[in-house]
Each structure stands twice: as structure tokens, then as C-alpha cells.
């Protein structure tokens, strides 16, 4: 028995040490840092209690970032999932040009977000990009999508949805394959309309996948911000500021690591809530299996 | 389809197919547009003439304007290093979780799963400080190190290892097979599909990763493609779009080609990894 413990220890040690060193310890250290001030020059970090959190509450840019992130999540999550489901239903069974369709849906997923952001930026270019040319055709005046406060965040969202919907499609495809054909045949014999069959049979059976994807999409809504660096850099005037980008800005532009740590704590708390929520929802998944 | 057409009118079907194609065309449009821009002279950026002259010049100009060869090398070294380290570390850890008994097993495994939510991607500030203490800032090792112990890989491999019948490893032990021998000669070969699936996901993820490499690197010798491309595209604002799109296609090229060649495996891998 003891020998097995030693074996287990030896097998686990390298992975666990690295895991603790770059996930758990930094998470704990981040919480500690958030109660200290940032060391500047010869002045070391000093304990400041909740001062960083007080600053947080009064920080208009932080509030802006949280509101933006909420809008970002509220739109990208349902739209991505709905499109993913549509895509999966389209290519699940035989359809003309199935291979091409599947490729078209999925390709954006394998490309670097930072690279496709360049393409999209060009797409949105005022008075010049393709998007604008199409608007020109129907007589609309040119518009600066990425550079305008009203639309910058939405321009970023379009790219997020475009990038992740195809990835989510895969999970729906996998789930659709597990639905037995006999159900469909039975429904067909009964003369059940397609829509009713979908709503009463397919949709409930896909529920675990939908929950799983919702969690994934929520995490992505906070984590997938590569394209912000290219497209808007949080601007104009913080109109597309998102939490992780703000952490980057505070931590690596202004080098205010204590405040960046405080922002990171907010991020970790949000992700922990999502994680606990998933754990709770997982119980319901079992129900369907 | 034969028995199923009962409930499906021809009109329904037409609408369905049209919807599928319309969505696919919208989805592929940005890429098609990028390809168009990259292979034509900049005069044709927004003029769609069927017989517009083709050119390869945008690619050569992009390639020569920034050290892309070096960036490619860095990225390839990076993804290879990460994948190798992940497989070695996580296969052993996953085996211990799947097959050995030891105190605190469930707690440790729960701690592994925490990483699925709180990834190193979020803990930028602290991990940067750690790398500074270790003197690793601006090295390729530093880009990969936080990702070596992948909670996701451990989770995935543990699931797979648990499906392998225990009789097999008893038989191997009777034959005098050591523990490492058992792992590498029995478990790893049987888990090949999962390992391949994880490898594809890992490589494409780290090929595309951006924020952490952006922060931790500061020289041409360490920057991966994504960071190199972003610097190329933002500092040279004078560069014309056709060159930038060409550079964009260069950086995504290997992934696109790999994807087109191994489309089936890609899709199946992502599916396999997704089903828990």
C-alpha cells in the first residue's frame, strides 16, 4: 500500500508542482497583492487594507468594463449558441455541399483570433471596407464602425461570434449523433411536424450540450479578447473596454500591479461563480443520461 | 431520407438548404475577401474585376518586411515544447489519478479541475512576476511553462485510462512489467485517439495564443507568430492592406492547410475532446 503511495507521489509531483506554481499560488498571491499598494521605485509595497477595492468601486472605467462585459456576454453567448445549433442541424444529415458547408462554418475557429482581427478591421474600414461598400450600394453613408463609441463593442462581438460559433457546432454535431434514428422515424410515421419534433424531442435531448456550451461561452466572454488589441484597444474612450483588457492595461501599460491584482480578483470570483454554477447544473445533466 | 420526407415539403427543404448556404457564404466571406486582397495588386482591394491581374508580390513584401521566418521557428518550437511537456507530465499524473490509490486523491483531483476555470491566461500579472523572479522573462520557455501542467489534459486522459480494463495491467504486471513500462506500453497505445485529439487541440490553441506571449516576450528571438503579426500590423500603419492581409494569411496558412488536409480528424478530435 505504502509503495503505491510513493509511486503516485512520483507520478504526480512534476505536474502538480507546476500546476500549483502557475495556477493556485498565483491566484492566492493575487488576492494578497490586492491588499497592498504597488511598489514604486525605492518605495516598497505597503499594506493598504481595502483601499484598492474602494478605488475599484469609484473607478468609472472599471464600471464601464463590467457593463461592457455584461453586454458582451449577454449577446455573444446566446447568438453563438443559436448559430452553432443552426449550423449543426444544417450539416448533421445529408445536404448538397455538406463538406463545403462544414468547412465554411468551422474554419474561423482554427485561425488565430489576432490574425482574423486584421481581416475584420479591413472589413469594417470606413467608406472603404467591403461591409461599407455593401452599405454604399443601398445608399447609406459611410460609418466608422470600429472607431465610433456606439458601435465599437458590437464590432468586436461580431468577430467573437464568427470565431466561436463553428467550434460550438462541433459539440452539437456530436450530440445530434447520439440521438437514435428510431425516434425520428417514429415521429415521421406519426406525422409529427419537424418543428414540433425539434422542440419536443431534439431540443430537450440537446440540453446538456447547451448547458456545457453556455459555460464555455461565458468563460470565453471574459477570456477571448485578443481581437480587442488589434481592433479597438478598449477604445474609443473605453467604449469597448473589457475586464481582461483593463487588467492588461493596468498591469502592463501603467504597471500598477496591485490594482491589476485587484481587478484579477474580480475576474477569478466571476469565473469561480461560473464554475460552481456549472457544478450545480451538471447534476441536471445526469438526468438526461 | 425516404421515409422521412412525409413531414417535409419541398418548400421547407429549399428554405433549409438556402439558409445553410447563405450562412456558409457569410461565414466564409471575410476569408474569401482576405484571399482576394492578398493575391491582387492593391489597386484591386475593393474593385472586384473577375480578370484582375494576380500577384504574389504582397506575400513576398510581407515576408521581407518582418522576420516571419524567425517567428515561425519560435512558434513551432513553442507548440512542440508545450505539447511534449504536457503529454509527459499529464500522462503520468492521469495514470496516478485513474489507477492508483493514495490519500487525498479526490482533493488533489478537484484542485486539478480548478484550472479548467481559473486558467493561467487570467493570472497574467502574478505569473509575470514569477517569471521575473526566475529570470525567464523574454524566453520561449516562459511562454510555455504555465501551460505545461494542463488540467484539461489530466482530466481527459484520466477519463480514457479509466475505460481500459484492469485485467490488462494485471497481466502486464505478472509478466514483470514495471510501472513506467505499463504506462508507456499498455496505456499510452490504447489511449492514442485521445492523445491525438488532445494534441490537435493543444497545438492549435497555442499556435493562436496571444496575450501571455505578448506580455512575456520582447525580442524577435522569442516572439511567436501571433505577437509578430500584431506588431507588424500596428506599427507599420503606412503599410497597405493587401500586405497586411497577406501577412495574416501567412501566419494562419499552416493551420488552414493542416485543417484542410486533416479536416475529418480535426472535427472528430474536437468532438472527442468535447464529449465528457
XYZ file of C-alpha atoms in Angstrom:
565
model
C 0.000 0.000 0.000
C 2.709 2.449 1.010
C 4.615 1.631 -2.136
C 1.628 2.635 -4.205
C 1.574 6.000 -2.404
C 5.203 6.592 -3.283
C 4.558 5.676 -6.896
C 1.573 8.003 -7.022
C 3.630 10.785 -5.469
C 6.394 10.366 -8.022
C 3.975 10.299 -10.943
C 2.016 13.302 -9.744
C 4.728 15.552 -8.364
C 6.019 17.203 -11.569
C 2.561 18.045 -12.892
C 1.166 19.162 -9.551
C 4.157 21.332 -8.686
C 3.794 23.219 -11.974
C 0.048 23.382 -11.597
C 0.323 24.916 -8.139
C 3.147 27.218 -9.197
C 1.242 28.767 -12.101
C -2.411 28.459 -11.133
C -3.118 28.054 -7.413
C -0.263 30.009 -5.856
C -0.612 32.971 -8.231
C -4.348 33.006 -7.563
C -3.736 33.174 -3.808
C -0.883 35.637 -4.205
C -3.151 37.823 -6.354
C -5.653 38.070 -3.510
C -2.854 39.036 -1.088
C -1.449 41.592 -3.540
C -4.826 43.254 -3.788
C -4.482 44.411 -0.153
C -1.135 46.084 -0.798
C -0.024 49.124 -2.747
C 2.147 48.839 -5.853
C 5.863 49.063 -5.159
C 7.268 52.099 -6.963
C 10.992 52.739 -7.233
C 12.511 52.631 -3.731
C 9.150 52.603 -2.009
C 8.126 49.019 -1.214
C 4.557 47.740 -1.294
C 2.659 48.660 1.852
C -0.460 47.161 3.363
C -3.403 49.362 2.401
C -6.356 47.272 3.519
C -9.354 47.703 1.245
C -8.057 50.873 -0.444
C -7.717 49.118 -3.830
C -11.281 47.871 -3.586
C -12.540 51.322 -2.684
C -10.791 52.644 -5.759
C -12.428 49.874 -7.768
C -15.931 50.921 -6.775
C -15.252 54.532 -7.665
C -13.458 53.722 -10.944
C -15.661 54.727 -13.858
C -13.550 52.737 -16.337
C -13.898 49.590 -14.229
C -17.672 50.066 -14.104
C -17.651 50.638 -17.864
C -15.645 47.427 -18.362
C -18.065 45.431 -16.210
C -21.105 46.807 -18.014
C -19.453 46.151 -21.371
C -18.536 42.622 -20.341
C -22.128 42.018 -19.270
C -23.451 43.244 -22.642
C -20.735 41.278 -24.401
C -21.728 38.078 -22.576
C -25.473 38.681 -22.896
C -25.197 38.950 -26.678
C -22.325 36.681 -27.713
C -23.446 33.678 -25.639
C -26.998 33.193 -26.963
C -26.185 34.274 -30.531
C -23.153 31.969 -30.797
C -25.086 29.045 -29.382
C -28.126 29.628 -31.594
C -25.969 29.889 -34.706
C -23.974 26.821 -33.674
C -27.184 24.849 -33.318
C -28.426 26.032 -36.716
C -25.101 25.063 -38.295
C -25.174 21.634 -36.681
C -28.734 20.994 -37.839
C -27.807 22.115 -41.361
C -24.876 19.724 -41.799
C -25.950 16.945 -39.467
C -27.566 14.910 -42.257
C -27.234 14.848 -45.981
C -27.342 18.226 -47.691
C -25.933 19.453 -51.006
C -22.318 20.543 -50.486
C -22.134 19.265 -46.920
C -18.326 19.094 -46.832
C -18.010 22.691 -48.011
C -20.626 23.932 -45.561
C -18.948 22.245 -42.635
C -15.592 23.641 -43.669
C -17.021 27.153 -44.048
C -18.542 27.066 -40.580
C -15.568 25.562 -38.841
C -12.568 27.262 -40.469
C -12.762 30.542 -38.479
C -12.249 28.508 -35.326
C -8.801 27.224 -36.250
C -7.450 30.644 -37.199
C -5.607 32.904 -34.764
C -8.065 35.471 -33.425
C -5.376 38.109 -33.618
C -4.901 37.398 -37.330
C -8.559 37.402 -38.282
C -8.976 40.652 -36.357
C -6.841 42.267 -39.064
C -9.123 40.926 -41.752
C -12.197 42.160 -39.941
C -10.653 45.540 -39.299
C -10.239 45.926 -43.024
C -13.780 44.698 -43.487
C -15.061 47.474 -41.234
C -12.841 50.207 -42.662
C -14.977 53.351 -43.039
C -16.011 54.125 -46.585
C -13.636 51.525 -47.915
C -14.063 48.028 -46.480
C -16.412 45.514 -48.019
C -19.012 45.997 -45.325
C -19.087 49.676 -46.196
C -19.265 49.038 -49.920
C -22.388 46.965 -49.353
C -23.889 49.778 -47.310
C -22.937 52.192 -50.055
C -24.895 50.093 -52.542
C -28.091 50.677 -50.605
C -27.299 54.354 -50.261
C -26.169 54.554 -46.639
C -23.452 56.973 -45.648
C -20.054 55.663 -44.540
C -19.680 54.855 -40.896
C -16.666 54.258 -38.681
C -17.757 51.007 -37.039
C -14.659 50.346 -35.012
C -13.910 53.973 -34.220
C -17.332 55.021 -33.061
C -18.403 54.776 -29.425
C -21.817 53.406 -30.297
C -20.634 50.531 -32.416
C -17.084 49.560 -31.364
C -18.182 46.967 -28.812
C -20.605 45.420 -31.300
C -17.926 45.240 -33.988
C -15.801 43.276 -31.522
C -18.736 40.989 -30.708
C -19.328 40.156 -34.359
C -15.792 38.793 -34.579
C -16.195 36.788 -31.361
C -19.380 35.166 -32.606
C -17.873 34.495 -36.017
C -14.884 32.870 -34.383
C -16.590 30.621 -31.856
C -19.912 29.522 -33.415
C -18.226 26.919 -35.624
C -16.416 25.489 -32.638
C -19.664 25.130 -30.723
C -21.253 23.499 -33.770
C -18.940 20.523 -33.304
C -20.380 19.802 -29.879
C -23.930 19.933 -31.189
C -22.952 17.630 -34.066
C -21.562 15.140 -31.575
C -24.735 15.343 -29.505
C -27.028 15.002 -32.540
C -25.274 11.770 -33.493
C -26.273 10.230 -30.205
C -29.996 10.766 -30.861
C -31.277 7.450 -32.193
C -32.749 7.489 -35.695
C -35.680 5.412 -34.461
C -37.037 8.494 -32.680
C -37.042 10.418 -35.929
C -38.660 7.536 -37.784
C -41.329 7.159 -35.142
C -42.069 10.870 -35.321
C -42.235 10.693 -39.123
C -44.735 7.837 -39.000
C -46.839 9.780 -36.531
C -46.757 12.674 -38.953
C -45.162 14.980 -36.404
C -44.163 18.303 -37.960
C -40.415 18.931 -37.984
C -40.670 21.925 -35.707
C -42.630 20.032 -33.090
C -40.209 17.123 -33.299
C -37.338 19.544 -32.789
C -38.930 21.332 -29.849
C -40.257 18.273 -28.053
C -37.524 15.725 -28.755
C -34.284 17.151 -30.136
C -34.033 20.326 -28.033
C -34.529 18.582 -24.649
C -32.017 15.912 -25.632
C -29.517 18.619 -26.539
C -29.974 20.391 -23.225
C -26.796 19.007 -21.576
C -24.761 20.199 -24.558
C -26.415 23.594 -24.438
C -25.557 23.928 -20.751
C -21.987 22.834 -21.365
C -21.639 25.356 -24.194
C -23.184 28.131 -22.108
C -20.484 27.655 -19.516
C -17.818 27.616 -22.211
C -19.209 30.692 -23.889
C -19.345 32.509 -20.558
C -15.681 31.799 -19.919
C -14.882 32.900 -23.464
C -16.786 36.132 -22.929
C -14.244 37.049 -20.284
C -11.179 35.469 -21.787
C -11.375 35.864 -25.578
C -10.173 39.409 -26.103
C -7.189 39.016 -28.464
C -9.017 40.881 -31.215
C -9.585 43.889 -28.947
C -5.837 44.520 -29.094
C -5.978 44.916 -32.870
C -9.426 46.357 -33.415
C -10.136 48.925 -30.711
C -7.672 48.670 -27.801
C -10.609 49.196 -25.497
C -11.489 52.447 -27.169
C -12.725 54.801 -28.349
C -12.974 56.375 -24.926
C -13.319 52.954 -23.234
C -16.421 52.143 -25.276
C -15.138 48.597 -25.875
C -13.184 48.164 -22.646
C -13.457 44.633 -21.259
C -12.297 43.338 -17.893
C -9.309 41.306 -19.056
C -8.137 44.113 -21.322
C -8.358 46.505 -18.397
C -6.266 44.104 -16.307
C -3.690 44.094 -19.093
C -3.750 47.879 -19.331
C -3.337 48.435 -15.579
C -0.764 45.685 -15.195
C 1.397 46.188 -18.245
C 0.784 49.702 -19.538
C 0.544 51.599 -16.245
C 2.495 48.931 -14.306
C 0.099 49.266 -11.395
C 0.320 45.613 -10.383
C -1.615 45.999 -7.132
C -4.638 47.456 -8.877
C -4.311 44.891 -11.667
C -4.302 42.195 -8.971
C -7.495 43.661 -7.516
C -9.118 43.515 -10.949
C -7.876 39.937 -11.340
C -9.578 39.006 -8.072
C -12.865 40.211 -9.569
C -12.187 38.059 -12.626
C -11.356 34.981 -10.535
C -14.516 35.460 -8.477
C -16.625 35.656 -11.642
C -15.042 32.512 -13.070
C -15.434 30.715 -9.743
C -19.139 31.558 -9.760
C -19.400 30.179 -13.287
C -17.550 27.059 -12.141
C -19.795 26.492 -9.158
C -22.809 27.156 -11.356
C -21.610 24.510 -13.781
C -21.158 22.031 -10.940
C -24.731 22.722 -9.897
C -26.060 22.362 -13.443
C -24.054 19.179 -14.002
C -26.430 17.407 -11.616
C -29.224 18.099 -14.057
C -27.173 16.672 -16.912
C -27.243 13.252 -15.295
C -30.989 13.418 -15.533
C -30.883 13.108 -19.289
C -28.299 10.346 -19.489
C -34.365 10.133 -46.105
C -37.000 8.046 -47.876
C -39.440 7.525 -45.012
C -38.817 10.896 -43.532
C -39.973 13.105 -46.368
C -43.505 12.576 -45.153
C -43.468 15.653 -42.979
C -41.221 17.714 -45.135
C -42.494 19.761 -48.010
C -40.335 20.723 -50.944
C -40.622 24.361 -49.888
C -39.304 23.551 -46.415
C -36.355 21.769 -47.887
C -35.484 24.589 -50.267
C -35.595 27.094 -47.439
C -33.424 24.828 -45.301
C -30.747 24.407 -47.988
C -30.829 28.107 -48.861
C -30.377 29.007 -45.207
C -27.436 26.653 -44.846
C -25.707 28.109 -47.904
C -26.419 31.713 -47.030
C -24.890 31.258 -43.594
C -21.873 29.445 -45.020
C -21.254 32.211 -47.554
C -21.488 34.910 -44.899
C -19.114 32.879 -42.741
C -16.514 32.365 -45.447
C -16.799 35.897 -46.849
C -14.158 37.580 -44.640
C -11.653 34.883 -45.537
C -12.507 34.928 -49.214
C -12.103 38.678 -49.123
C -8.728 38.382 -47.426
C -7.551 35.939 -50.070
C -8.792 38.267 -52.813
C -6.941 41.231 -51.340
C -3.764 39.270 -50.791
C -3.443 37.861 -54.299
C -4.229 41.051 -56.222
C -2.393 44.376 -56.527
C -3.605 46.941 -54.007
C -5.482 48.820 -56.725
C -7.997 45.959 -56.714
C -8.561 45.924 -52.942
C -12.159 46.936 -53.345
C -12.668 46.554 -57.077
C -13.896 43.119 -57.902
C -12.979 42.509 -61.502
C -13.003 38.874 -62.469
C -9.868 39.152 -64.578
C -7.885 41.340 -62.192
C -4.187 40.518 -62.502
C -2.927 38.030 -59.959
C 0.190 38.757 -57.982
C 2.339 37.068 -55.428
C 4.088 40.297 -54.539
C 2.070 41.043 -51.398
C 3.308 37.816 -49.864
C 6.952 38.471 -50.664
C 6.686 42.048 -49.421
C 5.092 40.917 -46.154
C 7.626 38.132 -45.722
C 10.520 40.539 -46.204
C 9.054 43.353 -44.107
C 9.213 41.417 -40.826
C 11.253 38.451 -39.557
C 8.436 35.978 -40.187
C 10.826 33.056 -40.682
C 12.107 33.560 -37.161
C 8.558 33.943 -35.802
C 7.601 30.675 -37.488
C 10.556 28.937 -35.914
C 9.637 30.354 -32.498
C 6.028 29.254 -32.796
C 6.972 25.769 -33.953
C 9.449 25.397 -31.088
C 6.836 26.715 -28.684
C 3.981 24.409 -29.650
C 6.290 21.372 -29.840
C 7.748 22.095 -26.423
C 4.354 22.649 -24.830
C 2.835 19.521 -26.336
C 5.778 17.298 -25.362
C 5.812 18.607 -21.797
C 2.042 18.358 -21.470
C 1.989 14.762 -22.656
C 4.839 13.594 -20.436
C 3.579 15.341 -17.293
C -0.109 14.729 -17.765
C 0.043 11.095 -18.878
C 1.834 10.204 -15.637
C -0.453 12.299 -13.472
C -3.574 10.991 -15.208
C -2.425 7.417 -14.682
C -1.958 8.017 -10.971
C -5.443 9.521 -10.714
C -7.011 6.725 -12.764
C -5.328 3.651 -11.347
C -3.532 4.253 -8.054
C -4.907 4.711 -4.566
C -3.415 7.290 -2.270
C -4.597 9.646 0.454
C -6.059 12.975 -0.677
C -6.735 11.734 -4.204
C -10.123 13.395 -4.590
C -8.947 16.676 -3.149
C -5.925 16.785 -5.452
C -8.076 15.950 -8.447
C -10.515 18.720 -7.516
C -7.553 21.103 -7.404
C -6.584 19.965 -10.906
C -10.095 20.716 -12.124
C -9.888 24.247 -10.723
C -7.564 25.036 -13.621
C -10.399 24.456 -16.088
C -11.982 27.626 -14.721
C -9.103 29.738 -13.467
C -6.578 29.392 -16.264
C -3.087 30.871 -16.334
C -4.430 33.230 -19.045
C -6.133 35.245 -16.323
C -3.263 35.371 -13.819
C -1.022 37.442 -16.070
C 0.314 39.887 -13.512
C 1.383 37.339 -10.932
C 2.821 34.883 -13.448
C 4.846 37.697 -14.974
C 6.291 38.434 -11.510
C 7.145 34.738 -11.089
C 8.925 34.659 -14.447
C 10.841 37.793 -13.486
C 11.974 36.116 -10.255
C 13.063 33.038 -12.191
C 14.905 35.243 -14.687
C 12.892 33.770 -17.543
C 11.282 36.905 -18.965
C 11.610 37.000 -22.747
C 12.314 33.296 -23.223
C 10.300 30.738 -25.154
C 10.323 28.544 -22.052
C 8.465 31.260 -20.142
C 5.711 31.380 -22.773
C 5.082 27.664 -22.381
C 5.809 26.971 -18.708
C 2.409 27.976 -17.236
C 0.672 25.614 -19.673
C 2.818 22.502 -19.118
C 0.626 21.065 -16.380
C -2.699 21.091 -18.191
C -5.699 20.356 -16.003
C -7.652 19.650 -19.154
C -5.156 17.016 -20.367
C -5.085 15.312 -16.974
C -8.874 15.252 -16.857
C -9.211 13.939 -20.409
C -6.525 11.237 -20.103
C -7.817 10.096 -16.734
C -11.257 9.536 -18.286
C -9.691 7.487 -21.077
C -7.396 5.484 -18.806
C -10.319 4.553 -16.591
C -12.031 2.809 -19.510
C -9.054 0.483 -20.041
C -9.794 -2.917 -18.462
C -7.825 -3.554 -15.266
C -7.120 -7.159 -16.302
C -4.681 -5.794 -18.858
C -2.420 -4.161 -16.337
C -2.590 -7.139 -14.018
C -1.445 -9.303 -16.908
C 1.358 -6.870 -17.665
C 2.474 -6.841 -14.033
C 2.507 -10.643 -13.905
C 4.781 -10.532 -16.932
C 7.147 -8.392 -14.851
C 6.361 -5.071 -16.497
C 7.448 -2.021 -14.467
C 5.108 0.878 -13.768
C 6.592 3.183 -16.428
C 6.581 0.232 -18.821
C 2.936 -0.385 -18.065
C 2.066 3.260 -18.713
C 4.008 3.641 -21.931
C 3.498 0.178 -23.411
C -0.075 -0.555 -22.411
C -1.940 2.613 -21.510
C -0.483 5.111 -23.959
C -1.002 2.949 -27.078
C -4.599 2.272 -26.052
C -5.251 5.968 -25.450
C -3.861 7.030 -28.831
C -7.082 8.541 -30.222
C -7.496 10.722 -27.148
C -3.849 11.728 -27.224
C -4.103 12.668 -30.895
C -7.252 14.646 -30.232
C -5.631 16.494 -27.372
C -2.527 17.146 -29.470
C -4.552 18.839 -32.215
C -6.421 20.976 -29.723
C -3.249 21.901 -27.864
C -1.262 22.803 -30.973
C -3.997 24.938 -32.476
C -4.625 26.632 -29.136
C -1.017 27.560 -28.520
C -0.346 28.461 -32.138
C -3.110 31.034 -31.731
C -2.388 32.161 -28.175
C -1.641 35.852 -27.933
C -1.888 37.821 -24.685
C 0.558 35.915 -22.494
C 3.223 35.713 -25.259
C 2.691 39.426 -25.927
C 3.437 40.259 -22.309
C 6.303 37.902 -21.650
C 8.291 38.412 -24.881
C 10.124 41.485 -26.051
C 12.503 40.398 -28.787
C 12.433 38.892 -32.265
C 14.201 35.763 -30.980
C 11.308 34.773 -28.740
C 8.155 36.272 -30.246
C 5.686 33.802 -31.701
C 3.829 34.490 -34.944
C 0.734 35.983 -33.345
C 2.722 38.635 -31.498
C 4.957 39.257 -34.515
C 1.931 39.755 -36.709
C 0.264 42.182 -34.326
C 3.418 44.295 -34.156
C 3.777 44.215 -37.917
C 0.167 45.238 -38.439
C 0.078 48.070 -35.913
C 3.485 49.740 -36.103
C 3.575 49.877 -39.878
C 0.342 51.749 -40.275
C 1.743 53.013 -43.537
C 1.804 49.501 -44.957
C -1.075 48.875 -47.287
C -3.846 46.465 -46.504
C -3.006 43.955 -49.164
C 0.357 43.382 -47.497
C -1.217 43.081 -44.054
C -3.794 40.571 -45.260
C -1.002 38.641 -46.979
C 0.894 38.558 -43.676
C -2.282 37.444 -41.934
C -2.691 34.574 -44.367
C 0.966 33.630 -43.982
C 0.594 33.262 -40.223
C -2.624 31.284 -40.456
C -1.525 29.355 -43.561
C -0.064 26.264 -41.925
C -3.140 25.877 -39.747
C -5.514 26.323 -42.696
C -3.571 23.789 -44.784
C -3.333 21.334 -41.879
C -7.022 21.791 -41.266
C -7.996 21.213 -44.890
C -5.802 18.103 -45.094
C -6.919 16.585 -41.805
C -10.414 18.021 -41.691
C -12.053 14.809 -40.616
C -9.515 14.169 -37.851
C -9.758 17.766 -36.682
C -13.508 17.685 -36.393
C -13.515 14.240 -34.797
C -10.785 15.254 -32.378
C -12.603 18.344 -31.247
C -15.734 16.241 -30.878
C -13.937 13.590 -28.874
C -12.397 16.191 -26.609
C -15.748 17.854 -26.140
C -17.672 14.791 -25.042
C -17.119 14.283 -21.396
